Coordinates of C-alpha atoms and ligand atoms in Angstrom, one line a residue:
Chain A
M11 CA 5.8 -10.2 -30.8
V12 CA 8.9 -12.6 -31.9
D13 CA 11.1 -13.1 -28.9
L14 CA 14.7 -11.0 -29.5
N15 CA 15.7 -13.9 -29.1
L16 CA 15.1 -14.7 -32.4
Y17 CA 16.8 -11.7 -33.4
I18 CA 20.5 -13.1 -31.9
V19 CA 19.9 -16.3 -33.2
A20 CA 19.3 -14.6 -36.9
I21 CA 22.1 -12.4 -36.5
K22 CA 24.7 -15.3 -35.5
E23 CA 23.6 -17.6 -38.5
T24 CA 23.5 -14.3 -40.5
F25 CA 27.7 -13.5 -39.5
F26 CA 28.0 -17.1 -39.5
M27 CA 27.4 -17.7 -43.2
T28 CA 28.5 -14.3 -44.3
L29 CA 31.8 -14.8 -43.1
L30 CA 32.5 -18.8 -43.0
S31 CA 31.6 -18.2 -46.8
S32 CA 33.2 -15.4 -46.9
A33 CA 37.2 -17.1 -46.1
I34 CA 36.6 -20.2 -48.0
S35 CA 35.5 -17.6 -51.1
Y36 CA 39.3 -16.5 -50.5
I37 CA 40.9 -19.6 -50.5
I38 CA 39.3 -20.6 -53.4
G39 CA 39.4 -16.9 -55.0
I40 CA 42.8 -15.3 -54.4
P41 CA 44.1 -18.4 -56.1
L42 CA 42.3 -18.5 -59.1
G43 CA 42.1 -14.3 -59.6
V44 CA 45.9 -15.1 -59.2
L45 CA 45.9 -17.5 -62.6
L46 CA 43.5 -15.4 -64.2
Y47 CA 45.8 -12.8 -64.0
S48 CA 48.9 -14.1 -65.2
T49 CA 47.5 -16.4 -67.9
A50 CA 46.2 -13.3 -69.0
K51 CA 47.8 -11.2 -72.5
D52 CA 50.5 -9.3 -71.0
G53 CA 50.1 -10.8 -67.3
L54 CA 54.0 -13.0 -66.1
T55 CA 53.1 -16.2 -67.8
P56 CA 50.6 -15.5 -71.1
N57 CA 48.3 -18.4 -71.6
T58 CA 45.9 -17.5 -74.2
Y59 CA 44.0 -21.8 -73.4
V60 CA 44.6 -21.7 -69.7
Y61 CA 43.1 -17.9 -69.9
N62 CA 40.1 -18.4 -72.1
T63 CA 38.7 -21.8 -70.1
L64 CA 38.5 -20.1 -67.1
S65 CA 37.9 -17.3 -68.2
L66 CA 34.7 -18.9 -69.5
V67 CA 34.1 -21.1 -66.5
V68 CA 34.1 -17.9 -63.8
N69 CA 32.0 -15.9 -66.1
I70 CA 29.2 -19.2 -66.3
F71 CA 28.9 -19.6 -62.4
R72 CA 28.8 -15.8 -62.4
S73 CA 26.0 -14.8 -64.4
I74 CA 23.6 -18.4 -62.8
P75 CA 20.9 -16.0 -60.3
F76 CA 22.0 -17.1 -57.3
L77 CA 18.8 -19.0 -56.2
I78 CA 18.3 -21.1 -59.1
L79 CA 22.6 -22.3 -58.4
L80 CA 21.5 -23.0 -54.6
I81 CA 18.9 -25.0 -55.8
L82 CA 20.8 -26.6 -58.6
V83 CA 23.9 -27.3 -55.6
L84 CA 21.6 -29.4 -53.6
P85 CA 22.7 -32.1 -53.9
I86 CA 26.6 -31.6 -54.1
T87 CA 25.7 -29.7 -50.6
K88 CA 23.4 -32.4 -49.4
V89 CA 27.0 -34.6 -49.5
I90 CA 29.4 -31.7 -48.4
V91 CA 27.7 -30.9 -45.0
G92 CA 24.6 -33.7 -44.6
T93 CA 21.6 -31.9 -44.6
T94 CA 19.6 -28.8 -47.8
I95 CA 18.3 -27.1 -44.3
G96 CA 19.7 -24.4 -42.4
A97 CA 22.3 -22.1 -42.2
K98 CA 25.4 -24.5 -42.7
A99 CA 23.8 -25.3 -46.1
V100 CA 24.0 -21.7 -47.7
V101 CA 27.9 -22.7 -47.4
P102 CA 28.5 -24.1 -50.5
P103 CA 26.0 -22.1 -52.8
L104 CA 27.8 -19.1 -51.4
V105 CA 31.0 -20.6 -51.9
I106 CA 29.8 -21.9 -55.5
S107 CA 29.0 -18.4 -56.5
A108 CA 30.8 -16.2 -54.4
S109 CA 34.9 -17.7 -56.1
P110 CA 34.5 -16.6 -59.3
Y111 CA 33.4 -13.2 -58.5
I112 CA 35.8 -12.9 -56.0
A113 CA 39.0 -14.1 -58.4
R114 CA 37.6 -11.3 -60.9
M115 CA 37.3 -9.7 -57.9
V116 CA 41.9 -10.4 -57.1
E117 CA 42.6 -10.2 -61.2
S118 CA 41.1 -6.6 -60.7
S119 CA 43.4 -4.9 -57.7
L120 CA 46.1 -7.0 -59.0
K121 CA 46.4 -5.9 -62.6
E122 CA 46.3 -1.6 -60.7
V123 CA 49.9 -2.6 -59.8
D124 CA 52.2 -0.9 -61.8
F125 CA 53.6 -2.5 -64.3
G126 CA 56.7 -0.7 -63.7
V127 CA 56.9 -2.0 -60.4
I128 CA 56.5 -4.9 -61.7
E129 CA 59.3 -4.7 -64.0
A130 CA 62.3 -3.6 -61.6
A131 CA 61.3 -7.2 -59.7
K132 CA 62.3 -9.1 -62.5
S133 CA 65.3 -7.0 -63.1
M134 CA 66.4 -7.9 -59.5
G135 CA 66.1 -11.2 -60.3
A136 CA 63.0 -11.9 -59.3
T137 CA 60.4 -15.8 -60.1
N138 CA 57.4 -15.3 -61.2
M139 CA 56.0 -16.7 -57.8
Q140 CA 57.9 -13.4 -55.6
I141 CA 55.9 -11.2 -57.8
I142 CA 53.4 -12.7 -56.8
T143 CA 53.6 -13.3 -53.5
K144 CA 55.6 -9.8 -52.3
V145 CA 55.3 -7.7 -55.0
L146 CA 51.2 -8.2 -56.7
L147 CA 49.2 -9.5 -53.4
K148 CA 51.1 -6.6 -51.1
E149 CA 51.3 -3.6 -53.3
S150 CA 47.5 -4.2 -54.3
R151 CA 46.5 -4.7 -50.1
P152 CA 44.0 -1.5 -50.1
S153 CA 43.1 -2.6 -53.8
L154 CA 42.5 -6.4 -52.0
F155 CA 40.7 -5.3 -49.3
I156 CA 38.2 -2.2 -51.0
G157 CA 37.2 -5.5 -52.5
A158 CA 36.7 -8.4 -49.7
A159 CA 34.2 -4.5 -48.2
I160 CA 32.1 -5.7 -52.1
S161 CA 32.1 -9.1 -51.7
I162 CA 31.4 -9.2 -48.2
T163 CA 28.7 -7.1 -48.8
T164 CA 26.8 -8.9 -50.9
I165 CA 28.2 -12.5 -49.4
L166 CA 25.3 -11.6 -46.9
G167 CA 23.3 -9.9 -49.2
Y168 CA 22.9 -13.6 -51.3
S169 CA 23.6 -15.5 -47.5
A170 CA 19.7 -13.2 -46.3
M171 CA 17.8 -13.8 -49.8
A172 CA 19.0 -18.1 -49.3
G173 CA 16.8 -17.5 -46.2
A174 CA 14.0 -17.5 -48.6
V175 CA 14.8 -21.7 -49.3
G176 CA 15.5 -22.3 -45.4
G177 CA 18.0 -21.2 -45.3
G178 CA 18.2 -19.6 -41.3
G179 CA 19.9 -15.6 -40.7
L180 CA 17.9 -12.6 -40.7
G181 CA 16.6 -13.1 -44.4
D182 CA 14.8 -16.6 -43.1
V183 CA 13.2 -14.4 -40.6
A184 CA 11.9 -12.2 -43.0
I185 CA 10.7 -14.2 -44.9
R186 CA 9.0 -16.5 -42.2
Y187 CA 7.6 -14.0 -39.5
G188 CA 7.7 -11.1 -41.7
Y189 CA 6.0 -12.3 -45.1
Y190 CA 3.9 -15.7 -44.6
R191 CA 2.4 -14.0 -41.6
Y192 CA 2.4 -11.3 -42.3
N193 CA 4.8 -9.0 -39.9
Q194 CA 5.4 -5.5 -40.5
E195 CA 7.3 -4.6 -37.3
V196 CA 9.3 -8.2 -38.2
M197 CA 10.3 -7.3 -41.8
L198 CA 11.3 -3.8 -40.8
I199 CA 13.6 -5.1 -38.0
T200 CA 15.2 -7.5 -40.4
V201 CA 15.6 -5.3 -43.1
V202 CA 17.5 -2.5 -40.3
L203 CA 19.6 -4.3 -38.8
L204 CA 21.0 -6.0 -42.4
V205 CA 21.2 -2.5 -43.1
I206 CA 23.6 -2.0 -40.3
I207 CA 25.3 -5.0 -40.7
V208 CA 25.7 -3.7 -43.9
Q209 CA 27.1 -0.7 -42.7
L210 CA 29.4 -2.2 -40.0
L211 CA 30.6 -4.9 -42.4
Q212 CA 31.5 -2.2 -45.2
S213 CA 33.1 0.4 -43.1
I214 CA 35.6 -2.4 -41.4
F215 CA 36.8 -3.1 -44.6
M216 CA 37.3 0.3 -45.9
G217 CA 39.0 1.1 -42.7
I218 CA 41.3 -1.6 -43.5
A219 CA 42.2 -0.8 -47.1
R220 CA 43.4 3.0 -46.4
K221 CA 45.2 2.5 -43.1
S222 CA 47.2 -0.2 -44.6
D223 CA 47.1 2.1 -47.5
K224 CA 50.7 3.7 -47.3
R225 CA 50.2 6.7 -49.8
L226 CA 48.4 8.2 -48.2
Chain B
M13 CA 86.1 -7.9 -74.5
G14 CA 83.4 -5.7 -72.8
I15 CA 81.3 -6.7 -69.8
I16 CA 78.0 -6.4 -72.7
E17 CA 78.5 -7.3 -75.7
I18 CA 75.8 -6.9 -78.3
K19 CA 76.5 -8.3 -82.0
D20 CA 73.9 -7.7 -85.2
L21 CA 70.4 -6.7 -82.9
T22 CA 67.9 -6.8 -84.1
K23 CA 64.1 -6.2 -82.3
K24 CA 61.2 -5.8 -84.1
Y25 CA 57.6 -5.9 -82.6
H26 CA 54.5 -7.1 -83.8
N27 CA 51.6 -4.5 -84.1
H28 CA 48.8 -5.9 -86.1
D29 CA 49.4 -6.6 -89.2
N30 CA 53.1 -4.5 -89.5
D31 CA 55.9 -4.9 -88.6
L32 CA 58.1 -2.0 -86.4
I33 CA 61.7 -2.6 -86.1
A34 CA 62.8 -0.8 -83.1
L35 CA 66.8 -1.5 -83.1
Q36 CA 68.5 -2.9 -86.5
D37 CA 72.0 -3.6 -86.8
I38 CA 73.3 -2.4 -83.2
T39 CA 77.3 -4.2 -82.9
F40 CA 78.5 -2.3 -79.4
D41 CA 80.7 -3.9 -76.6
I42 CA 80.7 -1.6 -73.4
K43 CA 83.3 -2.0 -70.9
K44 CA 84.1 -3.1 -67.5
G45 CA 84.0 0.7 -65.1
E46 CA 83.2 2.6 -67.9
I47 CA 80.5 5.1 -68.1
F48 CA 78.3 4.4 -71.0
G49 CA 76.1 7.5 -72.6
I50 CA 72.3 6.6 -75.2
I51 CA 71.5 9.3 -76.2
G52 CA 68.0 9.9 -78.8
L53 CA 65.2 10.6 -79.4
S54 CA 62.0 9.8 -78.2
G55 CA 60.7 6.1 -80.1
A56 CA 64.5 5.8 -81.1
G57 CA 65.1 2.5 -79.1
K58 CA 66.8 3.6 -76.5
S59 CA 64.4 1.4 -73.4
T60 CA 64.3 -1.4 -75.7
L61 CA 68.1 -1.0 -76.5
V62 CA 68.8 -1.3 -72.7
R63 CA 66.2 -3.5 -71.7
M64 CA 68.1 -6.1 -74.1
M65 CA 71.0 -5.8 -71.6
N66 CA 69.3 -7.6 -68.6
Y67 CA 67.0 -9.8 -71.0
L68 CA 63.9 -8.1 -69.5
E69 CA 63.5 -8.3 -73.4
K70 CA 64.6 -10.2 -76.0
P71 CA 66.2 -10.2 -78.8
T72 CA 64.6 -10.9 -82.3
S73 CA 68.0 -11.2 -83.8
G74 CA 72.1 -11.0 -82.6
K75 CA 73.3 -11.5 -79.4
V76 CA 73.5 -9.9 -76.2
S77 CA 77.0 -11.3 -73.4
F78 CA 77.7 -10.4 -69.8
E79 CA 80.7 -11.5 -68.6
G80 CA 81.8 -13.6 -72.2
R81 CA 78.3 -15.7 -71.9
D82 CA 75.8 -15.0 -74.2
L83 CA 72.1 -14.5 -72.3
A84 CA 69.8 -16.6 -75.0
M85 CA 72.0 -19.6 -73.8
L86 CA 71.4 -19.1 -70.0
S87 CA 68.2 -21.1 -67.9
D88 CA 65.7 -18.8 -66.5
S89 CA 67.3 -19.7 -63.4
E90 CA 70.8 -18.9 -64.4
L91 CA 69.6 -15.3 -66.2
R92 CA 67.6 -14.7 -63.1
A93 CA 71.0 -14.6 -61.0
V94 CA 73.1 -12.9 -63.6
R95 CA 70.3 -10.0 -63.7
K96 CA 70.9 -10.3 -59.5
D97 CA 74.6 -8.9 -61.1
I98 CA 72.8 -5.9 -63.1
G99 CA 70.9 -3.2 -61.5
M100 CA 68.5 -1.2 -63.3
I101 CA 67.0 2.4 -62.3
F102 CA 64.2 4.2 -64.3
Q103 CA 62.6 7.1 -64.4
S104 CA 59.2 6.3 -63.0
F105 CA 61.7 5.5 -59.7
N106 CA 59.4 2.4 -59.5
L107 CA 59.0 2.0 -55.9
L108 CA 57.6 -0.9 -53.6
D109 CA 55.1 1.8 -52.7
Q110 CA 53.4 -0.4 -49.5
T111 CA 56.6 -0.6 -47.9
S112 CA 59.4 1.1 -46.3
V113 CA 62.4 2.3 -47.4
I114 CA 64.4 0.3 -45.9
K115 CA 62.3 -2.5 -47.4
N116 CA 62.6 -1.8 -50.4
V117 CA 66.8 -1.8 -50.5
T118 CA 66.6 -5.2 -48.5
F119 CA 63.7 -6.5 -51.1
P120 CA 65.9 -7.7 -53.7
L121 CA 68.4 -9.5 -51.0
E122 CA 65.1 -11.2 -49.6
I123 CA 63.8 -12.7 -53.0
S124 CA 67.7 -14.1 -52.6
G125 CA 67.0 -15.6 -49.5
I126 CA 69.6 -13.7 -47.9
G127 CA 69.3 -13.7 -43.7
K128 CA 66.8 -10.8 -42.5
K129 CA 69.3 -9.3 -40.4
E130 CA 72.3 -9.8 -42.9
A131 CA 70.0 -7.8 -45.5
M132 CA 69.0 -4.6 -43.0
E133 CA 73.0 -3.8 -42.2
R134 CA 74.1 -4.4 -45.8
A135 CA 70.7 -2.1 -46.2
R136 CA 71.7 0.5 -44.0
E137 CA 74.9 0.7 -45.4
L138 CA 73.6 1.6 -49.0
L139 CA 70.8 4.6 -47.0
K140 CA 74.0 6.0 -46.2
L141 CA 75.6 5.5 -49.5
V142 CA 72.7 7.6 -50.8
D143 CA 72.4 10.3 -47.9
L144 CA 68.6 8.5 -47.0
S145 CA 69.8 7.4 -43.5
D146 CA 67.4 8.9 -41.5
K147 CA 64.4 8.5 -43.8
E148 CA 64.7 4.0 -43.5
K149 CA 61.0 4.2 -41.8
E150 CA 59.0 6.8 -44.4
F151 CA 56.8 5.3 -47.1
P152 CA 58.1 6.2 -51.1
S153 CA 55.0 8.7 -51.5
K154 CA 56.5 11.1 -48.7
L155 CA 59.8 11.0 -50.3
S156 CA 60.7 13.9 -53.3
G157 CA 61.3 12.9 -56.9
G158 CA 65.1 12.4 -55.6
Q159 CA 64.7 10.8 -53.2
K160 CA 62.6 8.5 -54.8
Q161 CA 65.8 8.0 -57.1
R162 CA 68.3 7.9 -54.0
V163 CA 66.9 4.8 -52.6
A164 CA 65.5 3.2 -56.7
I165 CA 69.7 3.6 -56.7
A166 CA 70.6 2.1 -53.2
R167 CA 68.2 -1.0 -54.3
A168 CA 69.7 -1.5 -57.0
L169 CA 72.9 -1.4 -55.9
A170 CA 71.6 -3.8 -52.7
T171 CA 73.0 -7.2 -54.7
K172 CA 76.4 -5.4 -55.9
P173 CA 76.1 -5.3 -59.2
K174 CA 78.1 -5.5 -62.2
V175 CA 76.8 -3.1 -64.1
L176 CA 73.5 -1.5 -63.7
L177 CA 71.8 0.6 -66.4
C178 CA 70.2 3.8 -65.5
D179 CA 66.3 4.2 -68.1
E180 CA 66.1 8.1 -68.1
A181 CA 66.8 7.9 -64.1
T182 CA 66.7 12.1 -64.1
S183 CA 64.3 12.7 -67.0
A184 CA 61.5 12.9 -64.0
L185 CA 63.8 15.6 -61.9
D186 CA 65.1 19.5 -62.1
P187 CA 67.6 20.4 -62.8
K188 CA 69.9 20.8 -59.4
T189 CA 67.9 16.9 -58.6
T190 CA 69.6 16.1 -61.5
E191 CA 72.8 17.4 -61.0
Q192 CA 73.1 15.5 -57.7
I193 CA 71.6 12.3 -59.1
L194 CA 74.4 12.5 -61.8
S195 CA 77.0 12.4 -59.3
L196 CA 75.8 10.5 -57.2
L197 CA 75.9 7.6 -59.7
K198 CA 79.7 9.2 -60.9
K199 CA 80.6 8.1 -57.2
V200 CA 78.7 4.5 -57.2
N201 CA 81.2 4.0 -60.6
I202 CA 84.2 5.4 -59.3
E203 CA 84.4 4.2 -55.6
M204 CA 82.9 1.2 -57.2
G205 CA 83.4 0.5 -59.5
V206 CA 79.7 -0.3 -61.0
T207 CA 79.9 -0.3 -64.7
I208 CA 77.3 2.0 -66.2
V209 CA 74.7 2.6 -68.3
I210 CA 73.4 5.7 -69.0
I211 CA 70.0 6.1 -71.3
T212 CA 69.2 9.6 -71.7
H213 CA 68.1 12.5 -74.3
Q214 CA 69.7 15.2 -72.5
M215 CA 73.2 15.7 -73.9
S216 CA 74.1 17.3 -70.4
V217 CA 73.7 14.2 -68.7
I218 CA 76.1 12.7 -71.6
E219 CA 78.1 15.9 -71.0
K220 CA 78.7 15.6 -67.5
V221 CA 79.5 11.9 -66.7
C222 CA 79.3 9.9 -69.3
D223 CA 82.5 8.8 -71.2
R224 CA 81.8 7.0 -74.1
V225 CA 78.8 7.4 -76.3
A226 CA 76.3 6.0 -78.0
I227 CA 73.7 8.2 -80.6
L228 CA 71.0 6.0 -82.1
D229 CA 68.7 7.8 -84.4
K230 CA 65.5 5.3 -86.3
S231 CA 67.1 2.4 -84.6
R232 CA 70.1 2.4 -85.2
I233 CA 73.4 3.7 -83.8
E234 CA 74.7 6.3 -85.8
E235 CA 77.6 7.3 -84.1
I236 CA 79.9 5.8 -80.8
G237 CA 82.7 7.8 -79.2
N238 CA 84.6 9.0 -76.6
V239 CA 82.2 11.7 -75.8
K240 CA 85.2 14.0 -76.0
D241 CA 85.5 13.4 -79.4
V242 CA 82.1 12.9 -80.2
F243 CA 81.2 16.9 -78.5
K244 CA 84.0 18.0 -80.9
S245 CA 82.7 16.8 -84.3
P246 CA 80.2 14.6 -84.6
K247 CA 80.4 13.2 -88.0
S248 CA 75.9 12.1 -88.6
Q249 CA 72.8 14.9 -88.4
I250 CA 71.8 13.3 -85.4
G251 CA 74.4 14.3 -84.0
Q252 CA 75.5 17.6 -84.3
K253 CA 71.6 18.5 -84.7
L254 CA 71.8 17.3 -80.8
I255 CA 75.0 19.0 -80.0
F256 CA 74.8 22.0 -81.0
G257 CA 71.9 22.2 -82.2
A258 CA 69.9 22.9 -85.4
T259 CA 71.3 26.0 -85.8
V260 CA 73.8 24.6 -87.7
N261 CA 72.2 21.8 -90.1
K262 CA 72.5 22.8 -93.5
D263 CA 69.0 22.3 -94.2
V264 CA 68.6 24.6 -91.1
D265 CA 67.9 28.2 -92.2
F266 CA 70.4 30.4 -92.1
E267 CA 69.8 34.8 -92.9
K268 CA 73.2 35.6 -94.2
E269 CA 73.6 38.9 -95.0
V270 CA 74.3 38.8 -98.8
G271 CA 78.5 39.6 -99.7
K272 CA 78.9 38.6 -96.1
K273 CA 81.1 35.9 -95.5
Y274 CA 81.1 33.3 -92.1
L275 CA 83.5 31.4 -90.4
R276 CA 82.7 28.5 -88.5
L277 CA 85.4 27.7 -85.2
A278 CA 85.8 23.7 -84.1
F279 CA 87.2 24.0 -80.3
D280 CA 88.4 21.4 -78.2
G281 CA 89.3 21.4 -74.8
D282 CA 92.4 21.9 -75.7
V283 CA 92.5 25.4 -77.2
T284 CA 89.8 27.0 -74.8
D285 CA 91.4 27.4 -72.5
R286 CA 92.8 31.0 -73.4
P287 CA 90.7 33.7 -75.0
I288 CA 91.8 32.8 -78.4
L289 CA 89.3 34.8 -80.2
A290 CA 90.3 38.3 -78.2
D291 CA 93.9 36.8 -78.6
M292 CA 93.2 36.4 -82.7
I293 CA 91.8 40.3 -82.3
L294 CA 94.4 42.2 -81.0
E295 CA 97.5 39.7 -82.5
T296 CA 95.7 40.6 -86.4
K297 CA 93.7 44.0 -85.2
C298 CA 90.5 42.5 -87.1
R299 CA 87.2 43.1 -86.1
V300 CA 85.2 40.3 -86.6
S301 CA 81.8 39.5 -85.4
I302 CA 80.2 37.2 -83.3
F303 CA 77.4 34.9 -85.2
Y304 CA 76.8 32.4 -83.3
A305 CA 78.3 30.7 -80.0
N306 CA 77.2 27.1 -78.5
T307 CA 80.3 25.9 -76.6
K308 CA 80.3 23.6 -73.0
V309 CA 82.1 22.8 -70.6
I310 CA 83.1 19.1 -70.4
E311 CA 86.0 17.3 -68.1
G312 CA 86.9 21.3 -67.0
K313 CA 87.7 21.6 -70.7
V314 CA 85.8 24.1 -73.5
V315 CA 84.3 22.4 -76.4
G316 CA 81.9 23.5 -79.1
Q317 CA 81.5 25.8 -82.3
L318 CA 81.7 29.5 -82.5
I319 CA 80.4 30.9 -85.8
I320 CA 82.2 34.4 -86.6
E321 CA 81.0 37.5 -89.3
L322 CA 84.6 37.8 -91.7
P323 CA 85.2 41.8 -92.9
N324 CA 85.0 42.4 -96.0
D325 CA 88.5 43.2 -97.2
S326 CA 90.0 39.7 -98.2
E327 CA 93.0 40.5 -97.1
Q328 CA 91.9 40.6 -93.7
Q329 CA 90.0 37.6 -93.6
K330 CA 93.3 35.5 -94.8
I331 CA 94.7 36.8 -91.9
I332 CA 92.1 36.0 -89.4
K333 CA 92.4 31.6 -91.7
D334 CA 95.9 32.4 -91.0
Y335 CA 96.2 32.9 -87.7
L336 CA 93.3 29.8 -86.5
E337 CA 95.5 27.1 -89.1
R338 CA 98.3 27.8 -85.9
S339 CA 96.4 28.6 -83.0
G340 CA 95.3 24.9 -84.1
V341 CA 91.4 25.8 -84.0
S342 CA 89.8 24.2 -87.4
S343 CA 87.8 26.6 -89.6
W344 CA 85.7 25.8 -92.3
E345 CA 83.6 28.9 -93.7
V346 CA 80.3 28.3 -93.8
E347 CA 77.8 27.8 -97.2
Ligands
ATP17 N1 55.9 -4.0 -76.3 C1 55.9 -3.0 -77.1 N2 55.5 -3.2 -78.5 C2 55.5 -3.1 -79.6 N3 55.9 -1.6 -80.2 C3 56.7 -1.6 -79.5 C4 57.0 -1.9 -77.5 N4 58.1 -1.1 -77.2 C5 58.3 -0.5 -77.3 N5 57.9 -0.3 -79.0 C6 58.2 0.8 -80.1 O1 59.2 0.3 -80.4 C7 60.7 1.8 -80.4 C8 61.0 2.8 -79.7 O2 60.8 2.4 -78.6 P1 61.6 3.0 -77.1 O3 60.7 2.5 -76.0 O4 62.6 1.8 -77.3 O5 61.7 4.0 -77.5 P2 62.9 5.2 -76.8 O6 64.7 5.7 -77.7 O7 63.1 4.2 -75.4 O8 61.8 6.2 -76.4 P3 61.4 7.1 -75.1 O9 62.5 8.3 -75.0 O10 60.1 8.2 -76.0 O11 61.6 6.4 -73.9 C9 58.9 2.8 -80.7 O12 58.3 3.5 -82.3 C10 58.0 1.9 -79.5 O13 56.5 2.4 -80.6
MG18 MG1 62.4 5.0 -73.7

């Protein structure tokens, strides 16, 4: 029998990794997404050079499999958090992997904003900064929350994967107790717990998205 | 001097390899205090033209001036300041969907750095003007098209602009709502002294509210003048087509009976306040039949044209022509 306490600690770690990584990734991803949107061909300040460069970097990071990235950035992780094992050590690779992904999500949410509304703001003498903060990010809020639901659950999935290299959390429990010790019960329980957490996060963010949408 | 002056304006778009000329050699002024209409068929270049008046679009060559200042010479921040003097409304309203009605109206004030309290007061005044005081907490999705456009008008007026540009502002609305929006625009023009530029493809909109009109066709201005004059005797072919409809165009099929003669009568507002045709028939005792009629009421006066079939007798034909001449109605035989 596996100690109940083990699960509680694992759940806490999973939440810690997921939420902290998501928060940091959004802090990085939103400005990147705004920059992608703004410098695109029909953006506020089109700049092909900046857009293409940024776009390439984002695509490169997005195409590296997470497990490989996790190992590649070990030296960076060591510098930032002082260790390469445990829940904390998973945060840097998660952030590096999720930020470009979130940047794309943000870019696509902003693109959904009707061009006419931006034009109207311009006609009122709004600066580009005002258009970004008061029009784009506000009008796209529901879509940004839907994006968050997808991003955060994806990050949760990645965090579980990090268990494979001693990353802590539910994935770690599943690997160590469920896989190596061939304990099917543990395997099953961790999977169920992960499903429940994904459902929970998904419905919270979808709920916020729906609540925030004044068009409905 | 006009409040907006446009000189030798040309706009080209580069689509792939070929150039598209959206506007060519446009020169005209919009006078302070007037309601100026720009009419033309789809693709004529109307939106392009109006978007150049606040430099949302920059001309390829030529000059746009607002109150004597060449917009090309302004810095970005000066241009933004000018835009606060030029309000704009659109066919699709372009309200902020995620923002309440009152916050939509305070938006231009907020971005101008005006305090919240002052902005709210001004917004409430404006919502009262457009008769939407009871909707201030609603969101745009809960409003009808006409209500949305009224919010847009209130929003466009928030910064106390001197000019209001309207790009097809009534095109998405039904006739009754169009009427309401047009009378609101007229009210804004008269009571607040705002110069208004109306872009439309509907002749009725021009008739109802505009003082002057420019007819745009295939990227050029074909005709410009007082609405009354242009409606009475449009000189350009496109003007005739838009005003009288296709029937009077020479190239349009006109099923005349062989041997019969037809007379076209042009009315201006001065003669049609009396029943000219009835008087003519009573006085000349000649029988005529109306072949085609298209008259409109402009500023309370009837203008338009009428085509009558003349009696066969040439004596009677002469009597009719003389009568019309004495009455001040221009008429000519239809070829
Ligand atoms: N951004 C653009 N890029 C390329 N071509 C454009 C652009 N904007 C307009 N055009 C072209 O310029 C011409 C005039 O367009 P414009 O929108 O001014 O017409 P309009 O008179 O407003 O027509 P409508 O009544 O359909 O709104 C059209 O042929 C259009 O395709
Ligand atoms: Mg148009």
